[in-house]
PDB file of C-alpha atoms in Angstrom:
ATOM      1  CA  MET A   1      21.908  20.406   4.229  1.00 50.00           C
ATOM      2  CA  THR A   2      23.157  20.486   0.665  1.00 48.00           C
ATOM      3  CA  THR A   3      21.228  18.768  -2.079  1.00 50.00           C
ATOM      4  CA  ASP A   4      23.330  16.667  -4.440  1.00 57.00           C
ATOM      5  CA  LYS A   5      20.799  15.151  -6.839  1.00 56.00           C
ATOM      6  CA  ARG A   6      23.338  12.549  -7.892  1.00 59.00           C
ATOM      7  CA  ALA A   7      23.307  10.954  -4.436  1.00 69.00           C
ATOM      8  CA  PRO A   8      20.352   8.811  -3.240  1.00 73.00           C
ATOM      9  CA  LEU A   9      17.808  10.582  -1.055  1.00 81.00           C
ATOM     10  CA  TRP A  10      18.641   8.476   1.981  1.00 81.00           C
ATOM     11  CA  GLU A  11      22.374   9.096   1.662  1.00 80.00           C
ATOM     12  CA  ARG A  12      21.737  12.830   1.486  1.00 76.00           C
ATOM     13  CA  LEU A  13      19.525  12.748   4.574  1.00 77.00           C
ATOM     14  CA  GLU A  14      22.245  11.062   6.613  1.00 75.00           C
ATOM     15  CA  ARG A  15      24.567  14.022   6.149  1.00 70.00           C
ATOM     16  CA  PRO A  16      24.676  16.357   9.156  1.00 55.00           C
ATOM     17  CA  ALA A  17      22.756  19.613   9.001  1.00 56.00           C
ATOM     18  CA  PRO A  18      24.919  22.725   8.603  1.00 55.00           C
ATOM     19  CA  ALA A  19      23.503  24.431  11.694  1.00 48.00           C
ATOM     20  CA  PRO A  20      22.600  23.163  15.185  1.00 44.00           C
ATOM     21  CA  ARG A  21      18.983  24.381  14.962  1.00 47.00           C
ATOM     22  CA  GLN A  22      16.827  23.717  11.920  1.00 58.00           C
ATOM     23  CA  THR A  23      13.253  24.828  11.255  1.00 75.00           C
ATOM     24  CA  LEU A  24      12.654  21.756   9.119  1.00 87.00           C
ATOM     25  CA  SER A  25      13.498  18.086   9.289  1.00 91.00           C
ATOM     26  CA  ALA A  26      12.821  15.151   7.009  1.00 92.00           C
ATOM     27  CA  GLN A  27      10.341  13.739   9.537  1.00 92.00           C
ATOM     28  CA  ARG A  28       8.444  17.012   9.837  1.00 95.00           C
ATOM     29  CA  ILE A  29       8.219  17.309   6.059  1.00 95.00           C
ATOM     30  CA  ALA A  30       7.005  13.723   5.716  1.00 96.00           C
ATOM     31  CA  SER A  31       4.433  14.091   8.490  1.00 96.00           C
ATOM     32  CA  ALA A  32       2.953  17.248   6.974  1.00 96.00           C
ATOM     33  CA  ALA A  33       2.758  15.684   3.503  1.00 97.00           C
ATOM     34  CA  VAL A  34       1.110  12.513   4.836  1.00 97.00           C
ATOM     35  CA  THR A  35      -1.504  14.600   6.651  1.00 97.00           C
ATOM     36  CA  VAL A  36      -2.409  16.382   3.417  1.00 97.00           C
ATOM     37  CA  ALA A  37      -2.486  13.176   1.357  1.00 97.00           C
ATOM     38  CA  ASP A  38      -4.639  11.366   3.924  1.00 97.00           C
ATOM     39  CA  ALA A  39      -7.195  14.160   3.826  1.00 96.00           C
ATOM     40  CA  GLU A  40      -7.126  15.185   0.164  1.00 95.00           C
ATOM     41  CA  GLY A  41      -5.233  12.571  -1.866  1.00 93.00           C
ATOM     42  CA  LEU A  42      -1.915  12.582  -3.690  1.00 93.00           C
ATOM     43  CA  GLU A  43      -3.043  15.194  -6.196  1.00 93.00           C
ATOM     44  CA  ALA A  44      -3.098  17.762  -3.385  1.00 95.00           C
ATOM     45  CA  ILE A  45       0.606  17.301  -2.702  1.00 93.00           C
ATOM     46  CA  THR A  46       2.768  20.015  -4.235  1.00 92.00           C
ATOM     47  CA  MET A  47       5.972  21.552  -2.976  1.00 92.00           C
ATOM     48  CA  ARG A  48       4.258  24.937  -2.628  1.00 92.00           C
ATOM     49  CA  ARG A  49       1.348  23.431  -0.670  1.00 94.00           C
ATOM     50  CA  LEU A  50       3.835  21.622   1.558  1.00 94.00           C
ATOM     51  CA  ALA A  51       5.728  24.838   2.289  1.00 93.00           C
ATOM     52  CA  THR A  52       2.452  26.514   3.215  1.00 94.00           C
ATOM     53  CA  GLU A  53       1.502  23.715   5.592  1.00 94.00           C
ATOM     54  CA  LEU A  54       4.930  23.921   7.217  1.00 94.00           C
ATOM     55  CA  GLY A  55       4.898  27.706   7.427  1.00 93.00           C
ATOM     56  CA  VAL A  56       8.210  28.081   5.605  1.00 93.00           C
ATOM     57  CA  ALA A  57       9.468  29.741   2.435  1.00 92.00           C
ATOM     58  CA  PRO A  58       8.502  27.936  -0.808  1.00 90.00           C
ATOM     59  CA  MET A  59      12.083  26.826  -1.470  1.00 92.00           C
ATOM     60  CA  ALA A  60      12.826  25.650   2.081  1.00 91.00           C
ATOM     61  CA  PRO A  61      11.769  21.979   1.616  1.00 91.00           C
ATOM     62  CA  TYR A  62      14.201  21.695  -1.291  1.00 90.00           C
ATOM     63  CA  ARG A  63      17.005  21.617   1.273  1.00 88.00           C
ATOM     64  CA  TYR A  64      15.822  18.068   2.006  1.00 90.00           C
ATOM     65  CA  VAL A  65      14.030  16.841  -1.118  1.00 91.00           C
ATOM     66  CA  SER A  66      14.743  17.601  -4.754  1.00 89.00           C
ATOM     67  CA  GLY A  67      11.102  17.357  -5.813  1.00 90.00           C
ATOM     68  CA  LYS A  68       7.877  15.384  -5.543  1.00 92.00           C
ATOM     69  CA  ASP A  69       9.511  11.998  -6.228  1.00 92.00           C
ATOM     70  CA  ASP A  70      11.747  12.407  -3.192  1.00 93.00           C
ATOM     71  CA  LEU A  71       8.808  13.671  -1.160  1.00 95.00           C
ATOM     72  CA  LEU A  72       6.709  10.604  -1.974  1.00 96.00           C
ATOM     73  CA  GLU A  73       9.586   8.361  -0.886  1.00 95.00           C
ATOM     74  CA  LEU A  74       9.774  10.218   2.420  1.00 96.00           C
ATOM     75  CA  MET A  75       6.032   9.794   2.899  1.00 96.00           C
ATOM     76  CA  VAL A  76       6.135   6.072   2.215  1.00 97.00           C
ATOM     77  CA  ASP A  77       9.057   5.561   4.563  1.00 96.00           C
ATOM     78  CA  HIS A  78       7.297   7.591   7.237  1.00 96.00           C
ATOM     79  CA  VAL A  79       4.126   5.473   7.276  1.00 97.00           C
ATOM     80  CA  TYR A  80       6.002   2.162   7.060  1.00 96.00           C
ATOM     81  CA  ALA A  81       8.319   3.075   9.932  1.00 95.00           C
ATOM     82  CA  GLY A  82       6.090   1.588  12.614  1.00 88.00           C
ATOM     83  CA  MET A  83       5.598  -1.787  10.959  1.00 92.00           C
ATOM     84  CA  ARG A  84       7.261  -4.187  13.384  1.00 89.00           C
ATOM     85  CA  LEU A  85       6.341  -7.812  13.979  1.00 86.00           C
ATOM     86  CA  PRO A  86       5.943  -9.280  17.472  1.00 85.00           C
ATOM     87  CA  ALA A  87       8.875 -11.433  18.522  1.00 83.00           C
ATOM     88  CA  GLY A  88       8.644 -15.194  18.773  1.00 87.00           C
ATOM     89  CA  LEU A  89       6.206 -15.855  15.907  1.00 92.00           C
ATOM     90  CA  GLY A  90       6.597 -18.725  13.470  1.00 94.00           C
ATOM     91  CA  TRP A  91       7.030 -18.016   9.759  1.00 96.00           C
ATOM     92  CA  ARG A  92       3.350 -18.386   8.935  1.00 97.00           C
ATOM     93  CA  GLU A  93       2.166 -16.214  11.824  1.00 96.00           C
ATOM     94  CA  SER A  94       4.812 -13.628  10.932  1.00 96.00           C
ATOM     95  CA  LEU A  95       3.765 -13.380   7.289  1.00 97.00           C
ATOM     96  CA  HIS A  96       0.099 -13.348   8.254  1.00 97.00           C
ATOM     97  CA  ALA A  97       0.700 -10.491  10.696  1.00 96.00           C
ATOM     98  CA  LEU A  98       2.744  -8.624   8.103  1.00 96.00           C
ATOM     99  CA  ALA A  99      -0.004  -8.986   5.495  1.00 97.00           C
ATOM    100  CA  VAL A 100      -2.742  -7.868   7.877  1.00 97.00           C
ATOM    101  CA  ARG A 101      -0.699  -4.884   9.064  1.00 96.00           C
ATOM    102  CA  THR A 102       0.070  -3.871   5.485  1.00 96.00           C
ATOM    103  CA  ARG A 103      -3.628  -3.949   4.656  1.00 97.00           C
ATOM    104  CA  GLU A 104      -4.402  -1.848   7.721  1.00 96.00           C
ATOM    105  CA  LEU A 105      -1.721   0.627   6.667  1.00 96.00           C
ATOM    106  CA  MET A 106      -3.195   0.888   3.177  1.00 96.00           C
ATOM    107  CA  LEU A 107      -6.682   1.415   4.593  1.00 95.00           C
ATOM    108  CA  GLU A 108      -5.352   4.156   6.836  1.00 96.00           C
ATOM    109  CA  HIS A 109      -3.401   5.775   3.985  1.00 96.00           C
ATOM    110  CA  ARG A 110      -5.484   5.177   0.859  1.00 94.00           C
ATOM    111  CA  TRP A 111      -2.949   6.941  -1.360  1.00 95.00           C
ATOM    112  CA  LEU A 112      -0.504   4.050  -0.925  1.00 95.00           C
ATOM    113  CA  ALA A 113      -2.491   2.148  -3.571  1.00 91.00           C
ATOM    114  CA  GLN A 114      -2.130   5.049  -6.025  1.00 90.00           C
ATOM    115  CA  LEU A 115       1.614   5.648  -6.002  1.00 93.00           C
ATOM    116  CA  PRO A 116       3.485   6.123  -9.295  1.00 93.00           C
ATOM    117  CA  PRO A 117       5.730   3.224 -10.413  1.00 93.00           C
ATOM    118  CA  ARG A 118       8.972   4.835  -9.252  1.00 92.00           C
ATOM    119  CA  THR A 119       7.689   5.246  -5.706  1.00 94.00           C
ATOM    120  CA  LYS A 120       6.147   1.776  -5.642  1.00 92.00           C
ATOM    121  CA  LEU A 121       9.619   0.391  -6.299  1.00 91.00           C
ATOM    122  CA  ALA A 122      11.481   2.800  -4.020  1.00 91.00           C
ATOM    123  CA  LEU A 123      13.904   1.131  -1.603  1.00 92.00           C
ATOM    124  CA  THR A 124      13.322   3.178   1.535  1.00 95.00           C
ATOM    125  CA  PRO A 125      14.874   2.178   4.887  1.00 95.00           C
ATOM    126  CA  SER A 126      11.524   1.308   6.457  1.00 96.00           C
ATOM    127  CA  ARG A 127      10.491  -0.789   3.475  1.00 95.00           C
ATOM    128  CA  MET A 128      13.820  -2.590   3.593  1.00 96.00           C
ATOM    129  CA  ALA A 129      13.184  -3.273   7.274  1.00 95.00           C
ATOM    130  CA  VAL A 130       9.831  -4.879   6.382  1.00 95.00           C
ATOM    131  CA  ALA A 131      11.516  -7.137   3.835  1.00 95.00           C
ATOM    132  CA  GLU A 132      14.217  -7.999   6.377  1.00 96.00           C
ATOM    133  CA  GLN A 133      11.599  -9.065   8.916  1.00 94.00           C
ATOM    134  CA  ALA A 134       9.830 -11.279   6.387  1.00 95.00           C
ATOM    135  CA  LEU A 135      13.043 -12.929   5.208  1.00 96.00           C
ATOM    136  CA  THR A 136      14.207 -13.431   8.792  1.00 96.00           C
ATOM    137  CA  ALA A 137      10.935 -15.212   9.577  1.00 95.00           C
ATOM    138  CA  LEU A 138      11.628 -17.619   6.705  1.00 96.00           C
ATOM    139  CA  ASP A 139      15.306 -18.113   7.471  1.00 96.00           C
ATOM    140  CA  GLY A 140      16.301 -21.403   9.061  1.00 93.00           C
ATOM    141  CA  LEU A 141      13.544 -23.438   7.385  1.00 96.00           C
ATOM    142  CA  GLY A 142      15.897 -25.056   4.893  1.00 96.00           C
ATOM    143  CA  LEU A 143      14.736 -22.857   2.018  1.00 97.00           C
ATOM    144  CA  ASP A 144      17.079 -21.315  -0.507  1.00 97.00           C
ATOM    145  CA  THR A 145      17.145 -17.534  -0.669  1.00 97.00           C
ATOM    146  CA  ASP A 146      15.312 -17.387  -4.016  1.00 98.00           C
ATOM    147  CA  THR A 147      12.403 -19.305  -2.498  1.00 98.00           C
ATOM    148  CA  MET A 148      12.402 -17.100   0.609  1.00 98.00           C
ATOM    149  CA  MET A 149      12.172 -13.967  -1.524  1.00 98.00           C
ATOM    150  CA  GLY A 150       9.538 -15.558  -3.756  1.00 97.00           C
ATOM    151  CA  ILE A 151       7.331 -16.297  -0.740  1.00 98.00           C
ATOM    152  CA  PHE A 152       7.687 -12.781   0.612  1.00 97.00           C
ATOM    153  CA  ARG A 153       6.917 -11.209  -2.753  1.00 97.00           C
ATOM    154  CA  GLY A 154       3.959 -13.518  -3.283  1.00 97.00           C
ATOM    155  CA  VAL A 155       2.343 -12.510   0.011  1.00 97.00           C
ATOM    156  CA  ASP A 156       3.169  -8.841  -0.575  1.00 96.00           C
ATOM    157  CA  ALA A 157       1.710  -9.010  -4.093  1.00 96.00           C
ATOM    158  CA  TYR A 158      -1.479 -10.582  -2.744  1.00 97.00           C
ATOM    159  CA  VAL A 159      -1.997  -7.730  -0.282  1.00 97.00           C
ATOM    160  CA  HIS A 160      -1.290  -4.996  -2.816  1.00 95.00           C
ATOM    161  CA  GLY A 161      -3.435  -6.694  -5.452  1.00 95.00           C
ATOM    162  CA  ALA A 162      -6.380  -6.953  -3.091  1.00 96.00           C
ATOM    163  CA  MET A 163      -6.003  -3.366  -1.988  1.00 95.00           C
ATOM    164  CA  SER A 164      -5.580  -2.108  -5.550  1.00 93.00           C
ATOM    165  CA  HIS A 165      -8.942  -3.658  -6.430  1.00 93.00           C
ATOM    166  CA  ASP A 166     -10.621  -2.187  -3.357  1.00 94.00           C
ATOM    167  CA  SER A 167      -9.074   1.198  -4.111  1.00 92.00           C
ATOM    168  CA  ALA A 168     -10.433   1.106  -7.662  1.00 93.00           C
ATOM    169  CA  VAL A 169     -13.920   0.226  -6.394  1.00 95.00           C
ATOM    170  CA  ASP A 170     -13.816   3.046  -3.842  1.00 93.00           C
ATOM    171  CA  ALA A 171     -12.584   5.535  -6.448  1.00 92.00           C
ATOM    172  CA  PHE A 172     -15.362   4.551  -8.857  1.00 95.00           C
ATOM    173  CA  MET A 173     -17.994   4.881  -6.135  1.00 96.00           C
ATOM    174  CA  SER A 174     -16.661   8.313  -5.242  1.00 93.00           C
ATOM    175  CA  GLU A 175     -16.711   9.436  -8.880  1.00 94.00           C
ATOM    176  CA  GLN A 176     -20.301   8.263  -9.269  1.00 96.00           C
ATOM    177  CA  SER A 177     -21.413   9.598  -5.870  1.00 97.00           C
ATOM    178  CA  LEU A 178     -22.315   6.112  -4.638  1.00 97.00           C
ATOM    179  CA  SER A 179     -22.280   5.511  -0.895  1.00 96.00           C
ATOM    180  CA  THR A 180     -23.185   1.813  -0.478  1.00 96.00           C
ATOM    181  CA  ASP A 181     -22.446  -1.509  -2.144  1.00 96.00           C
ATOM    182  CA  ASP A 182     -26.139  -1.821  -3.008  1.00 96.00           C
ATOM    183  CA  GLU A 183     -25.934   1.463  -4.901  1.00 97.00           C
ATOM    184  CA  LEU A 184     -22.857   0.175  -6.713  1.00 97.00           C
ATOM    185  CA  ARG A 185     -24.702  -2.973  -7.791  1.00 96.00           C
ATOM    186  CA  THR A 186     -27.606  -0.870  -9.007  1.00 96.00           C
ATOM    187  CA  GLU A 187     -25.194   1.233 -11.063  1.00 97.00           C
ATOM    188  CA  LEU A 188     -23.648  -1.861 -12.649  1.00 96.00           C
ATOM    189  CA  ALA A 189     -26.894  -3.837 -12.943  1.00 97.00           C
ATOM    190  CA  PRO A 190     -27.693  -3.092 -16.634  1.00 97.00           C
ATOM    191  CA  LEU A 191     -24.301  -4.302 -17.840  1.00 97.00           C
ATOM    192  CA  MET A 192     -24.289  -7.309 -15.511  1.00 97.00           C
ATOM    193  CA  ALA A 193     -27.812  -8.252 -16.628  1.00 97.00           C
ATOM    194  CA  TRP A 194     -26.710  -8.174 -20.266  1.00 97.00           C
ATOM    195  CA  HIS A 195     -23.802 -10.514 -19.525  1.00 98.00           C
ATOM    196  CA  MET A 196     -26.048 -12.911 -17.630  1.00 97.00           C
ATOM    197  CA  ARG A 197     -28.603 -13.005 -20.467  1.00 97.00           C
ATOM    198  CA  THR A 198     -25.951 -14.331 -22.842  1.00 97.00           C
ATOM    199  CA  GLY A 199     -25.905 -17.583 -20.880  1.00 97.00           C
ATOM    200  CA  HIS A 200     -22.114 -17.744 -21.069  1.00 98.00           C
ATOM    201  CA  TYR A 201     -21.509 -17.409 -17.326  1.00 98.00           C
ATOM    202  CA  PRO A 202     -23.707 -19.920 -15.434  1.00 98.00           C
ATOM    203  CA  THR A 203     -21.301 -20.355 -12.514  1.00 98.00           C
ATOM    204  CA  TYR A 204     -20.960 -16.611 -12.069  1.00 97.00           C
ATOM    205  CA  GLN A 205     -24.747 -16.326 -12.175  1.00 97.00           C
ATOM    206  CA  HIS A 206     -24.959 -18.976  -9.456  1.00 98.00           C
ATOM    207  CA  TYR A 207     -22.566 -16.856  -7.385  1.00 97.00           C
ATOM    208  CA  LEU A 208     -24.688 -13.745  -7.866  1.00 96.00           C
ATOM    209  CA  ARG A 209     -27.814 -15.589  -6.722  1.00 96.00           C
ATOM    210  CA  THR A 210     -26.404 -17.442  -3.719  1.00 98.00           C
ATOM    211  CA  ALA A 211     -23.346 -15.625  -2.322  1.00 97.00           C
ATOM    212  CA  THR A 212     -23.801 -14.076   1.116  1.00 96.00           C
ATOM    213  CA  ARG A 213     -20.410 -12.353   1.552  1.00 97.00           C
ATOM    214  CA  LYS A 214     -20.269 -10.157  -1.541  1.00 95.00           C
ATOM    215  CA  ASP A 215     -19.633  -7.050   0.561  1.00 95.00           C
ATOM    216  CA  ASP A 216     -17.429  -8.578   3.253  1.00 97.00           C
ATOM    217  CA  ARG A 217     -13.997  -7.417   2.141  1.00 96.00           C
ATOM    218  CA  GLN A 218     -12.351  -8.473   5.400  1.00 96.00           C
ATOM    219  CA  TRP A 219     -13.602 -12.058   5.055  1.00 97.00           C
ATOM    220  CA  GLN A 220     -12.560 -12.193   1.410  1.00 97.00           C
ATOM    221  CA  PHE A 221      -9.079 -10.920   2.258  1.00 97.00           C
ATOM    222  CA  ASP A 222      -8.609 -13.326   5.168  1.00 97.00           C
ATOM    223  CA  LEU A 223      -9.772 -16.309   3.113  1.00 98.00           C
ATOM    224  CA  GLY A 224      -7.404 -15.550   0.260  1.00 98.00           C
ATOM    225  CA  LEU A 225      -4.475 -14.920   2.606  1.00 98.00           C
ATOM    226  CA  ASN A 226      -5.028 -18.143   4.544  1.00 98.00           C
ATOM    227  CA  CYS A 227      -5.351 -20.151   1.325  1.00 98.00           C
ATOM    228  CA  LEU A 228      -2.088 -18.638   0.101  1.00 98.00           C
ATOM    229  CA  LEU A 229      -0.206 -19.428   3.310  1.00 98.00           C
ATOM    230  CA  GLU A 230      -1.655 -22.938   3.478  1.00 98.00           C
ATOM    231  CA  GLY A 231      -0.606 -23.497  -0.127  1.00 97.00           C
ATOM    232  CA  ILE A 232       2.937 -22.329   0.613  1.00 97.00           C
ATOM    233  CA  ALA A 233       3.142 -24.625   3.612  1.00 97.00           C
ATOM    234  CA  ALA A 234       1.884 -27.625   1.642  1.00 97.00           C
ATOM    235  CA  ARG A 235       4.042 -26.923  -1.416  1.00 95.00           C
ATOM    236  CA  LEU A 236       7.272 -26.563   0.569  1.00 95.00           C
ATOM    237  CA  ASN A 237       6.443 -28.914   3.441  1.00 93.00           C
ATOM    238  CA  ILE A 238       7.206 -26.293   6.087  1.00 92.00           C
TER     239      ILE A 238
END
């Protein structure tokens, strides 16, 4: 496979290999990189490390990817490839299932919340397939295409926003060697106590004293998602 950096990654990968038997493939490269990132994080991903994991010469992966940006796109496409919605669902059930599956994917592959901007915006085939499924679920409801895309992006943004927050909390706990939510609260207690003593945040203080689901991320996610979908349904009468 030749590497023409002027052509998009996915166009290059569609070109036939020059020989009938190849040691490498795009899927094998992606799988190896995902395994490393799942275990050690994105910072562990280098082209040299990838070649070592694959047992090939250091330059061999460059037959498929021009560098780390291409590699990250391959990784993202690889993990999104299995995201398919059950047939026969209504629009709300479809978007709910898509949101829940995306969250599960981001919990399984924590590095998805830490991608650089270019990769976050990358139009990979599997990501395009996810968008197609969401738009198809909304098609036929009498909505214009701008509204359909706005709904999809709103739900997608909710999931990624929630997971970005959780990822930041987990990263902070790891940096501070904290293992439980109680330990996290203890770490933050002096600053929180100062804020509460100012008297400027009485409703927040009421929350701190009475809330029973502070650590239930699943419940918090489900509540926010259901409120969002109910709001969309009410706003658009669908």
